[in-house]
Phi, psi and omega in degrees: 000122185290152161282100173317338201263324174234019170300124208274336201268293180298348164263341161266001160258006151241353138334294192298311212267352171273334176298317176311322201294289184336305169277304170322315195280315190279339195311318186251007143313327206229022216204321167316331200244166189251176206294338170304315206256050197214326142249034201257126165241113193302015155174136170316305177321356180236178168259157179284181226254286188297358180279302176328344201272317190283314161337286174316302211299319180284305150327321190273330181298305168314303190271316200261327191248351174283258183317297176277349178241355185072055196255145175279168172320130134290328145233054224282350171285311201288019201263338159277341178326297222244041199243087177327315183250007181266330183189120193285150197297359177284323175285343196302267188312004172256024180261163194254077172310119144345117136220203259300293187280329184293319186308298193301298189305342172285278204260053055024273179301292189331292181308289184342296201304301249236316233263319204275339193278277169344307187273015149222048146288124174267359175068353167232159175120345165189179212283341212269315187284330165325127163034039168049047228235357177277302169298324158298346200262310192279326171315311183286357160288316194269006156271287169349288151323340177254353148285313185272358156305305160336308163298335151325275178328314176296349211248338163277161190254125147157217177320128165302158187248328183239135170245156167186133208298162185290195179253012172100122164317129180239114168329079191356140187281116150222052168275214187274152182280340212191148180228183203240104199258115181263180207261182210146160170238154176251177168255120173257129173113167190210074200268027160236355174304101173320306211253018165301154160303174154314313196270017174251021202249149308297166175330172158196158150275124190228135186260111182239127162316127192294147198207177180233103166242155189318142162279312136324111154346126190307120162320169181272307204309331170280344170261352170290288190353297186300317168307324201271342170308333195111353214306315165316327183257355187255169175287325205248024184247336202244125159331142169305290174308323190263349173273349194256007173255341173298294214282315173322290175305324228027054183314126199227354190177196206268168178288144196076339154305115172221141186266134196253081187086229174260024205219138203238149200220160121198199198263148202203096144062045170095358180234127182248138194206156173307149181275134180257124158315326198252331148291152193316146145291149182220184194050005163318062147042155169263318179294353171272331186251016193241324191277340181266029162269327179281348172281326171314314199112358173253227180189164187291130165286164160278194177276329161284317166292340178290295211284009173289309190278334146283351196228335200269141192227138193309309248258329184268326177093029178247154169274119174254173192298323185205159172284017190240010164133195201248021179290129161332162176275158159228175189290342155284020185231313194219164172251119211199133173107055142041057178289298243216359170080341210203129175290164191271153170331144180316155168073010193285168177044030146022273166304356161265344161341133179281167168296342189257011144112029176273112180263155169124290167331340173233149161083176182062280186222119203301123183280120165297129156245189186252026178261166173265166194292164180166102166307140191287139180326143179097318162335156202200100189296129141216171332295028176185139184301332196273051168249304197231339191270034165237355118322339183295147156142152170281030168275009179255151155254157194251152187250105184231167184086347193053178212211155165315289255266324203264137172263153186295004186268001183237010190227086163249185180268010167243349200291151169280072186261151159232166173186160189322175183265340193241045179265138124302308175322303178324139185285100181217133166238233198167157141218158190254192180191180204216090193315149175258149183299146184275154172232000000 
């Protein structure tokens, strides 16, 4: 019986096939829109659509035909262009960009280059090759990239671009609102997940105090509340910096949202629609979701109670890969892969469910906790410092579960996201928790 982990023929047939996953998804991000709206950029906050294109392209040339086959520059002028930290993305269109057809055809050649690297990689001889862990590292950039061009696309304005069938009627959720995830340690963090990041490194023991979190994600119909409360206007709900983006900005609801009379609407990728009550908030804030937790009477989980609660099962005392065992996601465990344009209703997936009955946790919407970015003991930056240490500190918040947005080769139950506290554009909703009483 082969090892899926050091088998050479099974890691190159999950290389191809998450980079094919991968290439499709930018193909048809950046293949939808005609070319005006490919180098036009639809928020200072984003890069156009052709720079991500040429980007990827220019990463994988780096990491697979650089770094793992030792191959010369294909193009070495272009290589500060698409230099992620040389020029912040409000500067990106004024740069002299590939474009549109030349950008496909570069990472085009690149794939070809790389495609031919793969089928004679032997997977051992160093930590970039190991358990393919190089091909995996550019697949999971270039889904990462094929998110935030999604996020592009929502940001843009005129005719939708994108279609995709909803997620399906869901049996109203009528468990408990919140269960009792109890205390105790766990193992967090992961140092056997092949294609895990740095930062999700190493394994560690982590001590968490028994607590109560939401089973579900908080709703738009439970974040109306808070709207309909006053929740904008009082003070006493909101962190100094997030009181000081309300009123700068005059935030009255979640991004995309607006009220038409007594209905309150909004836009999804070119479509304005009533906000349905039973899905998750998305477009949120940390500071938006940190003040309706303290108006609830709760709180933000930390980072660590969030990945307990996804990972950890009461009956073996093991941490597992997801919360439903240690099976790959299927379309019956998360809504994940830019299936459905949207999260699915509360209570949705069912078969994704933790042993202690927490939905949810992977897939819909990215969840705020209330810790800061921060390396795990032990740590170690590879393969380059700027993926995750030059992010620790607490101007970052940590993001956990991943979004409709996100493909499962870039989503575990360990993975790590972080951003600013007042980013919105992002696909981020929440859930909250609560300490359980000492007796």
């Amino acid at each position: 019986m082969t090892d899926p982990v050091t088998d050479p023929e099974v890691l190159r047939e999950r290389a191809l096939a998450t980079l094919t996953a991968a290439r499709g998804r930018t193909a048809l991000l950046t293949g939808c829109v005609e070319e005006p709206d490919l180098i036009a950029q639809h928020s200072p906050l984003m890069s156009p659509l052709v720079w991500d294109l040429a980007h990827i392209g220019n990463q994988e040339e780096l990491w697979l035909l650089r770094a793992v086959a030792g191959q010369e520059a294909i193009r070495p002028e272009i290589d500060s262009l698409y230099d992620a930290f040389e020029h912040p993305r409000a500067e990106r269109p004024r740069l002299p960009l590939l474009p549109p057809e030349e950008a496909r055809r570069y990472a085009a050649e690149v794939r070809s280059r790389a495609l031919d690297v793969l089928a004679g990689t032997a997977f051992r001889g160093s930590r970039l090759t190991e358990a393919g862990f190089a091909f995996g590292m550019v697949a999971q950039h270039e889904q990462q990239h094929d998110e935030t061009m999604l996020i592009t696309h929502q940001l843009r304005t005129g005719p939708p671009a994108l279609t995709a069938p909803g997620p399906g009627p869901v049996t109203p959720f009528t468990g408990p609102a919140e269960v009792l995830v109890p205390g105790g340690p766990f193992t967090m963090g992961t140092s056997t997940e092949p294609w895990a990041l740095d930062n999700e490194r190493p394994a560690h023991r982590r001590e968490v105090d028994a607590f109560f979190l939401d089973t579900t994600p908080v709703t738009n119909a439970a974040y109306l509340g808070f709207i309909e409360d006053g929740g904008y206007t009082d003070p006493r709900w909101w962190a100094p910096g997030g009181w000081d983006l309300v009123r700068r900005h005059g935030l009255t609801a979640p991004l995309y949202w607006r009220r038409d009379g007594g209905q309150w609407l909004r836009r999804r990728f070119g479509v304005t629609e009533a906000v349905p009550p039973g899905e998750p908030v998305v477009h949120v804030s940390w500071y938006e979701a940190d003040a309706y937790a303290r108006w609830a009477g709760r709180r933000l989980p930390t980072e660590a109670e969030w990945e307990k609660a996804a990972r950890h099962d009461p009956a073996s005392g093991r941490s597992r890969r997801y919360p439903w065992g240690d099976a790959d996601p299927g379309p019956d465990h998360a809504n994940l892969g830019q299936r459905h344009l949207r999260p699915a209703p509360a209570g949705g997936y069912p078969a994704g469910r933790s042993p202690l009955g927490v939905g949810q946790l992977i897939g819909d919407v990215w969840e705020w906790t209330s810790s800061d970015f921060a390396p795990y003991p032990g740590f170690r930056a590879f393969p380059y410092r700027e993926y995750s240490e030059v992010f620790f500190g607490p101007e970052h918040k940590v993001l956990r579960g991943g979004s409709f947005a996100v493909d499962a080769v870039a989503c575990r139950g360990t993975f790590r996201n972080w951003d600013l506290p007042v980013r919105r554009q992002i696909f981020s909703g929440f859930r909250t928790a609560r300490s359980a009483e000492v007796a």
